[in-house]
Amino acid sequence: MTSDLSPDALPPASSGHIRLTSHSGGLDALPIRWGAPTPAERGPVVGTTSRRSHRNVIGTHSGSYSVYRALAVAAGALSREHRADLTDTAPTDVVGPHPQWSEPDRIVSLDPWGAVTSDVFADRLAAGHDIRPTIAITKAHVILPEIADAIAQGRLRPDGRFLLDSGAALVTKAAVEPVWYLPGVAQRFGCTEAALRRVLFEETGGMYPELVTRSDLEVFLPPIGGQTVYIFGSATDLVNPEVELTARVHDECNGSDVFGSDICTCRPYLTHAIEECILCAQRGGVGLVAYSRKEGRALGEVTKFLVYNARKRQVGGDTAEQYFARTECVAGVQDMRFQELMPDVLHWLGIRKIHRLVSMSNMKYDAITGSGIEVGERVNIPDELIPADAQVEIDAKMAAGYFTPGQVPDAAELGKAKGRGLGT
Ligand SMILES: [Zn+2]
């Protein structure tokens, strides 16, 4: 029964009729003017599911976790009317506002005001709009065995400020949910907004009809993973091109990052970057790791593991020569990370110059410099950190254009099997 609900409230889960989302919303929705210089002119991103007439976006908050929220509602564990109590949740550090926040097309995949919604939209919140942060900023200590090892070997020295005697590094970290301005995303990928909307609709199995029926809604909260930034040193120093910045943009690799799989260089490169970030902070600079949830080149782990098997079972064994081809056979493409949106988080932080980029990826380098950020030195992974089974990957990448200060492997080198076989 829905008679006791206000006209635009949703009925309780699994009862009442379904309201389609394909017609215009209520008059209560606040407009979004993407890229406007002040939050008042820009307007809040409202992805609430509890008050339909207030919604001014397609999709909802929390990225892929929105599906778990639906499960919680379906299971009766969560009230759809729950409003977040945001007492004491304010950011620990101030980020922005920076000029990049309102420079045309500079940021199209996150909401630069997403960390300070409670502050800048306080009046709208008080008026009853369910405005949720899409960015949260906090402090942490990070403790990694590789950093303890670097201390033991004398490469790092605890200073009580950036690195403690216990081996803990002090960081400021920010979690960022995706908020896509569809006209800007389409422009980045060189397609029309209409084509982008249609393909997003069709390739999600028709999950968001508003993509094709509501051209007035220009902002989409996609059901995908977000990103996390870790700052070693002061966040305010990131904006000053005179302060040395060491940065790595890292794409998630659960198998290596968390579980220590030796088929790739992900964790060793990540921990090397963290070591470089700590050193940079200690010599008066600042360090940054931006970590994106793009597991397995954004192909996902199932595809990734299928590719591993195909690589190791192919005639001739696991070679760098066949490295990209095996991925393409399974996935249809070599890589789906498409770094076009990646620099947005750097612009949110106000970065103008990266003095030391801890990455060999030409795709990341091109995306960062193409977005207007100057890059000084590029820092490769030291040879001694490359696991034996990962030599295939690193050779293939260098041959394909990844940065290396050394020799680019030739065809003969690429044809030599280097990867371990299955079951050994
Ligand atoms: Zn990896």
Short mmCIF file of C-alpha atoms and ligand atoms in Angstrom, two decimals:
data_model
loop_
_atom_site.label_atom_id
_atom_site.label_comp_id
_atom_site.label_asym_id
_atom_site.label_seq_id
_atom_site.Cartn_x
_atom_site.Cartn_y
_atom_site.Cartn_z
CA MET A 1 0.00 0.00 0.00
CA THR A 2 1.38 3.41 -0.89
CA SER A 3 -1.41 5.74 0.18
CA ASP A 4 0.50 7.05 3.19
CA LEU A 5 3.48 8.17 1.13
CA SER A 6 4.04 11.57 -0.39
CA PRO A 7 3.50 11.72 -4.16
CA ASP A 8 7.14 11.37 -5.17
CA ALA A 9 8.28 8.95 -2.49
CA LEU A 10 9.06 5.45 -3.58
CA PRO A 11 6.93 2.59 -2.30
CA PRO A 12 8.55 0.16 0.13
CA ALA A 13 10.68 -2.51 -1.50
CA SER A 14 8.80 -5.24 -3.37
CA SER A 15 5.37 -3.72 -2.95
CA GLY A 16 3.32 -1.21 -4.86
CA HIS A 17 3.77 -0.26 -8.47
CA ILE A 18 7.07 0.48 -10.18
CA ARG A 19 7.67 4.06 -11.20
CA LEU A 20 9.53 4.32 -14.44
CA THR A 21 12.31 6.86 -14.60
CA SER A 22 11.89 7.75 -18.23
CA HIS A 23 9.83 10.89 -17.91
CA SER A 24 10.75 14.30 -16.61
CA GLY A 25 11.37 14.73 -12.91
CA GLY A 26 9.66 17.11 -10.57
CA LEU A 27 10.03 20.84 -10.42
CA ASP A 28 11.95 20.52 -7.15
CA ALA A 29 15.16 19.26 -8.79
CA LEU A 30 18.03 21.74 -8.50
CA PRO A 31 19.84 22.49 -11.76
CA ILE A 32 23.48 21.48 -12.30
CA ARG A 33 25.62 23.90 -14.32
CA TRP A 34 28.78 21.82 -14.69
CA GLY A 35 32.01 23.79 -14.40
CA ALA A 36 30.37 26.87 -12.86
CA PRO A 37 32.83 28.80 -10.67
CA THR A 38 30.93 28.71 -7.39
CA PRO A 39 29.01 25.87 -5.73
CA ALA A 40 25.88 28.02 -5.63
CA GLU A 41 26.00 28.45 -9.42
CA ARG A 42 27.09 24.86 -10.05
CA GLY A 43 24.40 23.31 -7.85
CA PRO A 44 24.58 20.05 -5.88
CA VAL A 45 24.64 16.55 -7.34
CA VAL A 46 21.52 14.84 -6.02
CA GLY A 47 21.40 11.10 -6.63
CA THR A 48 19.03 10.21 -3.82
CA THR A 49 16.66 7.32 -4.41
CA SER A 50 14.25 8.34 -1.69
CA ARG A 51 12.88 11.57 -3.17
CA ARG A 52 12.43 11.26 -6.90
CA SER A 53 11.48 14.86 -7.57
CA HIS A 54 14.83 16.04 -6.12
CA ARG A 55 16.99 13.89 -8.37
CA ASN A 56 19.07 15.78 -10.94
CA VAL A 57 21.30 12.92 -12.15
CA ILE A 58 21.06 9.52 -13.79
CA GLY A 59 22.09 6.63 -11.52
CA THR A 60 22.83 6.84 -7.82
CA HIS A 61 25.60 7.19 -5.24
CA SER A 62 28.36 4.77 -4.16
CA GLY A 63 29.34 3.46 -7.59
CA SER A 64 29.18 -0.34 -7.75
CA TYR A 65 28.12 -0.49 -4.09
CA SER A 66 24.75 0.96 -5.03
CA VAL A 67 23.83 -2.61 -5.97
CA TYR A 68 24.67 -3.82 -2.45
CA ARG A 69 22.51 -1.01 -1.08
CA ALA A 70 19.65 -2.36 -3.17
CA LEU A 71 20.28 -5.81 -1.68
CA ALA A 72 20.20 -4.34 1.82
CA VAL A 73 16.84 -2.72 1.07
CA ALA A 74 15.54 -5.92 -0.53
CA ALA A 75 16.60 -7.91 2.52
CA GLY A 76 14.82 -5.48 4.82
CA ALA A 77 18.09 -4.45 6.49
CA LEU A 78 18.04 -0.83 5.28
CA SER A 79 15.26 1.69 5.12
CA ARG A 80 15.06 3.49 1.80
CA GLU A 81 14.23 6.62 3.76
CA HIS A 82 17.52 6.54 5.69
CA ARG A 83 19.32 9.87 5.57
CA ALA A 84 23.03 9.94 6.32
CA ASP A 85 23.92 11.65 9.61
CA LEU A 86 27.02 13.56 8.51
CA THR A 87 27.98 14.89 11.96
CA ASP A 88 31.81 14.99 12.32
CA THR A 89 32.43 13.56 8.84
CA ALA A 90 34.05 16.74 7.44
CA PRO A 91 37.35 16.38 5.54
CA THR A 92 40.56 16.37 7.62
CA ASP A 93 42.34 18.43 4.96
CA VAL A 94 41.24 21.24 2.70
CA VAL A 95 41.41 20.54 -1.04
CA GLY A 96 40.58 23.51 -3.24
CA PRO A 97 38.70 25.18 -4.60
CA HIS A 98 41.24 25.39 -7.42
CA PRO A 99 41.00 27.27 -10.74
CA GLN A 100 40.93 23.89 -12.53
CA TRP A 101 37.53 23.20 -10.99
CA SER A 102 35.90 25.68 -13.33
CA GLU A 103 38.25 25.55 -16.31
CA PRO A 104 36.27 24.28 -19.30
CA ASP A 105 36.42 20.49 -19.74
CA ARG A 106 39.22 20.08 -17.18
CA ILE A 107 37.23 17.81 -14.86
CA VAL A 108 34.41 15.64 -16.24
CA SER A 109 34.46 12.42 -14.19
CA LEU A 110 34.24 13.52 -10.56
CA ASP A 111 32.50 16.25 -8.62
CA PRO A 112 35.17 18.71 -7.40
CA TRP A 113 32.76 19.92 -4.70
CA GLY A 114 32.07 16.35 -3.62
CA ALA A 115 34.04 16.54 -0.34
CA VAL A 116 32.43 19.72 0.94
CA THR A 117 28.76 19.23 0.12
CA SER A 118 27.72 19.57 3.79
CA ASP A 119 29.41 22.95 3.91
CA VAL A 120 28.74 24.58 0.55
CA PHE A 121 25.20 23.22 0.16
CA ALA A 122 24.21 23.59 3.82
CA ASP A 123 21.16 25.67 2.91
CA ARG A 124 19.92 23.08 0.44
CA LEU A 125 20.49 20.29 2.95
CA ALA A 126 18.52 22.27 5.53
CA ALA A 127 15.74 22.66 2.97
CA GLY A 128 15.43 18.87 2.79
CA HIS A 129 17.58 17.87 -0.19
CA ASP A 130 19.43 14.58 0.35
CA ILE A 131 22.87 15.75 -0.82
CA ARG A 132 25.59 13.18 -0.21
CA PRO A 133 29.35 13.60 -0.39
CA THR A 134 31.00 11.80 -3.31
CA ILE A 135 34.48 12.40 -1.88
CA ALA A 136 35.75 11.76 1.66
CA ILE A 137 39.14 12.84 3.01
CA THR A 138 40.79 11.34 6.09
CA LYS A 139 44.15 10.53 7.71
CA ALA A 140 45.86 7.16 8.07
CA HIS A 141 49.05 5.34 8.89
CA VAL A 142 50.14 2.87 6.21
CA ILE A 143 52.42 0.00 7.16
CA LEU A 144 53.99 -2.11 4.43
CA PRO A 145 56.62 -4.84 4.73
CA GLU A 146 58.51 -3.35 1.77
CA ILE A 147 58.83 -0.04 3.63
CA ALA A 148 60.03 -1.83 6.79
CA ASP A 149 62.56 -3.59 4.55
CA ALA A 150 63.70 -0.26 3.06
CA ILE A 151 64.26 1.04 6.60
CA ALA A 152 66.19 -2.11 7.55
CA GLN A 153 68.39 -1.70 4.48
CA GLY A 154 69.01 1.97 5.16
CA ARG A 155 67.22 3.31 2.05
CA LEU A 156 64.60 5.02 4.24
CA ARG A 157 65.07 6.70 7.60
CA PRO A 158 62.21 7.34 10.03
CA ASP A 159 61.91 11.04 10.78
CA GLY A 160 58.99 11.00 13.22
CA ARG A 161 57.06 13.25 10.85
CA PHE A 162 56.43 11.45 7.55
CA LEU A 163 57.76 8.05 8.60
CA LEU A 164 57.62 6.73 12.16
CA ASP A 165 60.08 4.42 13.90
CA SER A 166 57.39 1.74 13.76
CA GLY A 167 57.64 1.83 9.97
CA ALA A 168 54.27 3.54 9.57
CA ALA A 169 54.03 6.24 6.93
CA LEU A 170 51.60 9.09 7.62
CA VAL A 171 49.17 9.86 4.84
CA THR A 172 46.15 11.90 3.96
CA LYS A 173 43.84 9.83 1.81
CA ALA A 174 40.75 10.64 -0.22
CA ALA A 175 38.15 8.29 -1.63
CA VAL A 176 36.52 9.56 -4.82
CA GLU A 177 33.34 8.25 -6.41
CA PRO A 178 32.74 8.62 -10.14
CA VAL A 179 30.47 11.49 -11.22
CA TRP A 180 30.36 11.79 -14.99
CA TYR A 181 29.37 14.90 -16.90
CA LEU A 182 28.23 13.11 -20.04
CA PRO A 183 28.92 15.87 -22.63
CA GLY A 184 32.48 16.16 -21.30
CA VAL A 185 33.05 12.39 -21.16
CA ALA A 186 31.84 12.07 -24.77
CA GLN A 187 34.24 14.79 -25.82
CA ARG A 188 37.17 12.99 -24.17
CA PHE A 189 36.40 9.82 -26.11
CA GLY A 190 35.76 11.60 -29.39
CA CYS A 191 32.15 10.50 -29.79
CA THR A 192 28.84 12.31 -29.68
CA GLU A 193 26.98 12.54 -26.42
CA ALA A 194 24.04 10.77 -28.06
CA ALA A 195 26.25 7.86 -29.10
CA LEU A 196 27.80 7.63 -25.62
CA ARG A 197 24.39 7.63 -23.94
CA ARG A 198 23.03 4.97 -26.26
CA VAL A 199 26.01 2.63 -25.87
CA LEU A 200 26.06 3.03 -22.07
CA PHE A 201 22.35 2.16 -22.05
CA GLU A 202 22.69 -0.84 -24.35
CA GLU A 203 25.91 -2.25 -22.88
CA THR A 204 24.47 -2.22 -19.36
CA GLY A 205 21.54 -4.26 -20.62
CA GLY A 206 19.22 -1.25 -20.50
CA MET A 207 20.01 -0.54 -16.85
CA TYR A 208 19.48 3.24 -17.02
CA PRO A 209 16.67 4.22 -19.45
CA GLU A 210 17.21 7.88 -18.59
CA LEU A 211 20.45 7.77 -20.55
CA VAL A 212 18.37 7.75 -23.71
CA THR A 213 15.14 9.36 -22.55
CA ARG A 214 16.35 12.23 -20.37
CA SER A 215 18.76 14.37 -22.35
CA ASP A 216 18.07 17.14 -19.84
CA LEU A 217 19.98 15.12 -17.20
CA GLU A 218 23.65 15.56 -18.09
CA VAL A 219 25.27 13.95 -15.05
CA PHE A 220 25.55 10.17 -14.59
CA LEU A 221 26.69 8.33 -11.47
CA PRO A 222 27.99 5.12 -13.07
CA PRO A 223 27.92 1.80 -11.16
CA ILE A 224 31.70 1.36 -11.28
CA GLY A 225 34.61 1.52 -8.87
CA GLY A 226 36.10 4.86 -7.92
CA GLN A 227 39.59 5.83 -6.91
CA THR A 228 41.65 6.60 -3.82
CA VAL A 229 44.46 9.11 -3.50
CA TYR A 230 47.20 8.79 -0.91
CA ILE A 231 49.16 11.95 -0.11
CA PHE A 232 52.55 11.80 1.63
CA GLY A 233 53.18 15.29 3.00
CA SER A 234 50.90 18.29 2.78
CA ALA A 235 47.94 18.28 0.37
CA THR A 236 48.25 22.04 0.02
CA ASP A 237 51.77 21.63 -1.44
CA LEU A 238 50.34 19.72 -4.42
CA VAL A 239 49.20 22.95 -6.04
CA ASN A 240 52.60 24.63 -5.92
CA PRO A 241 54.66 23.77 -9.01
CA GLU A 242 57.76 24.93 -7.12
CA VAL A 243 57.36 22.13 -4.56
CA GLU A 244 58.74 18.82 -5.82
CA LEU A 245 55.98 16.30 -6.49
CA THR A 246 56.56 12.57 -6.89
CA ALA A 247 53.44 10.80 -8.15
CA ARG A 248 52.23 7.44 -9.32
CA VAL A 249 48.86 6.73 -10.92
CA HIS A 250 48.23 3.05 -10.26
CA ASP A 251 45.49 0.82 -11.59
CA GLU A 252 44.17 -1.88 -9.28
CA CYS A 253 45.65 -5.36 -9.51
CA ASN A 254 44.25 -7.38 -6.63
CA GLY A 255 46.32 -10.46 -7.44
CA SER A 256 49.60 -8.63 -7.07
CA ASP A 257 48.74 -5.56 -4.94
CA VAL A 258 47.12 -7.59 -2.16
CA PHE A 259 48.01 -11.24 -2.69
CA GLY A 260 51.56 -10.90 -3.99
CA SER A 261 51.13 -12.77 -7.28
CA ASP A 262 54.45 -12.67 -9.18
CA ILE A 263 53.13 -12.61 -12.76
CA CYS A 264 53.21 -8.81 -12.95
CA THR A 265 55.04 -5.84 -11.49
CA CYS A 266 52.05 -4.10 -9.90
CA ARG A 267 52.82 -4.42 -6.18
CA PRO A 268 56.60 -3.97 -6.48
CA TYR A 269 56.04 -0.84 -8.58
CA LEU A 270 53.42 0.45 -6.14
CA THR A 271 55.62 -0.06 -3.07
CA HIS A 272 58.59 1.44 -4.93
CA ALA A 273 56.43 4.49 -5.63
CA ILE A 274 55.45 4.73 -1.95
CA GLU A 275 59.14 4.61 -1.01
CA GLU A 276 59.83 7.39 -3.54
CA CYS A 277 56.87 9.40 -2.18
CA ILE A 278 58.18 9.17 1.39
CA LEU A 279 61.68 10.22 0.27
CA CYS A 280 60.19 13.15 -1.66
CA ALA A 281 58.20 14.34 1.36
CA GLN A 282 61.32 14.05 3.54
CA ARG A 283 63.31 16.32 1.22
CA GLY A 284 60.65 19.01 1.36
CA GLY A 285 58.37 17.82 -1.42
CA VAL A 286 55.13 15.89 -1.50
CA GLY A 287 54.19 12.40 -2.70
CA LEU A 288 50.99 11.16 -4.29
CA VAL A 289 49.61 7.77 -5.26
CA ALA A 290 46.31 7.82 -7.15
CA TYR A 291 44.81 4.31 -7.11
CA SER A 292 42.03 3.52 -9.58
CA ARG A 293 39.67 0.56 -9.33
CA LYS A 294 40.31 -0.72 -12.85
CA GLU A 295 41.10 -4.35 -12.10
CA GLY A 296 42.95 -6.23 -14.82
CA ARG A 297 43.18 -3.31 -17.25
CA ALA A 298 39.51 -2.72 -16.48
CA LEU A 299 38.72 -6.12 -17.98
CA GLY A 300 38.05 -7.70 -14.59
CA GLU A 301 39.70 -10.64 -12.89
CA VAL A 302 37.79 -13.39 -14.71
CA THR A 303 39.11 -12.17 -18.05
CA LYS A 304 42.55 -11.66 -16.53
CA PHE A 305 42.81 -15.22 -15.23
CA LEU A 306 41.56 -16.63 -18.54
CA VAL A 307 44.35 -14.70 -20.25
CA TYR A 308 46.93 -16.07 -17.81
CA ASN A 309 45.93 -19.61 -18.73
CA ALA A 310 45.95 -18.84 -22.45
CA ARG A 311 49.41 -17.26 -22.18
CA LYS A 312 50.90 -20.21 -20.34
CA ARG A 313 49.24 -22.95 -22.41
CA GLN A 314 49.96 -21.52 -25.86
CA VAL A 315 52.44 -23.25 -28.15
CA GLY A 316 55.90 -21.95 -27.29
CA GLY A 317 54.98 -20.97 -23.75
CA ASP A 318 54.52 -17.51 -22.20
CA THR A 319 56.36 -14.97 -24.34
CA ALA A 320 56.39 -11.19 -24.47
CA GLU A 321 55.78 -11.47 -28.22
CA GLN A 322 52.31 -12.91 -27.60
CA TYR A 323 51.54 -10.96 -24.42
CA PHE A 324 49.10 -8.42 -25.87
CA ALA A 325 47.75 -10.82 -28.49
CA ARG A 326 46.55 -13.29 -25.86
CA THR A 327 44.65 -10.54 -24.06
CA GLU A 328 43.11 -9.36 -27.31
CA CYS A 329 42.02 -12.93 -28.19
CA VAL A 330 40.01 -13.20 -24.97
CA ALA A 331 38.85 -9.61 -24.39
CA GLY A 332 38.69 -8.19 -27.92
CA VAL A 333 41.02 -5.36 -26.89
CA GLN A 334 44.44 -5.17 -25.28
CA ASP A 335 43.43 -2.75 -22.59
CA MET A 336 40.19 -1.11 -21.45
CA ARG A 337 41.54 1.36 -18.90
CA PHE A 338 41.37 4.29 -21.31
CA GLN A 339 43.38 6.82 -19.32
CA GLU A 340 41.40 9.76 -20.76
CA LEU A 341 39.53 10.35 -17.49
CA MET A 342 42.44 9.60 -15.14
CA PRO A 343 43.96 13.14 -14.99
CA ASP A 344 40.72 14.56 -13.54
CA VAL A 345 41.72 13.59 -10.02
CA LEU A 346 45.06 15.38 -10.46
CA HIS A 347 43.23 18.53 -11.54
CA TRP A 348 40.88 18.20 -8.57
CA LEU A 349 44.00 18.35 -6.37
CA GLY A 350 45.16 21.47 -8.24
CA ILE A 351 48.31 19.85 -9.66
CA ARG A 352 50.17 21.75 -12.42
CA LYS A 353 53.46 19.89 -12.46
CA ILE A 354 54.67 16.39 -11.59
CA HIS A 355 58.42 16.46 -11.10
CA ARG A 356 58.87 12.70 -10.87
CA LEU A 357 56.25 10.43 -12.44
CA VAL A 358 56.70 6.88 -11.14
CA SER A 359 55.26 5.12 -14.18
CA MET A 360 56.54 3.69 -17.45
CA SER A 361 53.12 3.76 -19.12
CA ASN A 362 53.04 5.89 -22.24
CA MET A 363 49.22 5.93 -22.04
CA LYS A 364 49.27 7.48 -18.56
CA TYR A 365 52.05 9.89 -19.53
CA ASP A 366 50.22 11.02 -22.68
CA ALA A 367 46.95 11.49 -20.79
CA ILE A 368 48.58 13.54 -18.02
CA THR A 369 50.65 15.79 -20.29
CA GLY A 370 47.78 16.03 -22.81
CA SER A 371 45.58 17.40 -20.03
CA GLY A 372 48.01 20.26 -19.43
CA ILE A 373 50.08 18.93 -16.52
CA GLU A 374 53.83 19.21 -16.97
CA VAL A 375 55.86 16.06 -16.29
CA GLY A 376 59.55 16.16 -15.49
CA GLU A 377 61.44 12.92 -14.90
CA ARG A 378 59.89 9.49 -15.46
CA VAL A 379 60.91 6.85 -12.93
CA ASN A 380 61.04 3.23 -14.09
CA ILE A 381 60.74 0.21 -11.83
CA PRO A 382 64.24 -0.91 -10.76
CA ASP A 383 65.24 -4.17 -12.47
CA GLU A 384 65.81 -5.94 -9.17
CA LEU A 385 62.13 -5.45 -8.24
CA ILE A 386 60.80 -7.25 -11.33
CA PRO A 387 59.73 -10.81 -10.41
CA ALA A 388 61.09 -13.47 -12.77
CA ASP A 389 57.62 -14.44 -14.00
CA ALA A 390 56.79 -10.78 -14.72
CA GLN A 391 59.67 -10.28 -17.17
CA VAL A 392 57.27 -11.23 -20.01
CA GLU A 393 54.92 -8.40 -19.10
CA ILE A 394 57.57 -5.74 -18.71
CA ASP A 395 59.36 -6.73 -21.96
CA ALA A 396 56.10 -6.64 -23.90
CA LYS A 397 55.21 -3.23 -22.48
CA MET A 398 58.62 -1.73 -23.23
CA ALA A 399 58.45 -3.04 -26.80
CA ALA A 400 54.97 -1.49 -27.12
CA GLY A 401 56.20 1.98 -26.18
CA TYR A 402 56.42 2.06 -22.39
CA PHE A 403 59.14 4.32 -21.08
CA THR A 404 62.50 2.72 -20.32
CA PRO A 405 65.87 4.33 -19.78
CA GLY A 406 67.48 1.10 -21.00
CA GLN A 407 67.40 -1.10 -24.08
CA VAL A 408 64.03 -1.76 -25.77
CA PRO A 409 63.73 -5.55 -26.21
CA ASP A 410 64.11 -6.67 -29.86
CA ALA A 411 62.05 -9.28 -31.70
CA ALA A 412 64.39 -12.13 -30.81
CA GLU A 413 64.20 -11.20 -27.15
CA LEU A 414 60.40 -11.00 -27.24
CA GLY A 415 60.15 -14.50 -28.74
CA LYS A 416 61.94 -16.19 -25.88
CA ALA A 417 59.65 -17.89 -23.42
CA LYS A 418 60.21 -16.47 -19.96
CA GLY A 419 57.01 -17.11 -18.06
CA ARG A 420 56.57 -20.10 -15.83
CA GLY A 421 54.28 -22.89 -17.03
CA LEU A 422 51.06 -23.79 -15.24
CA GLY A 423 51.47 -26.20 -12.37
CA THR A 424 55.09 -25.36 -11.73
ZN ZN B 1 49.29 -6.77 -11.89
#
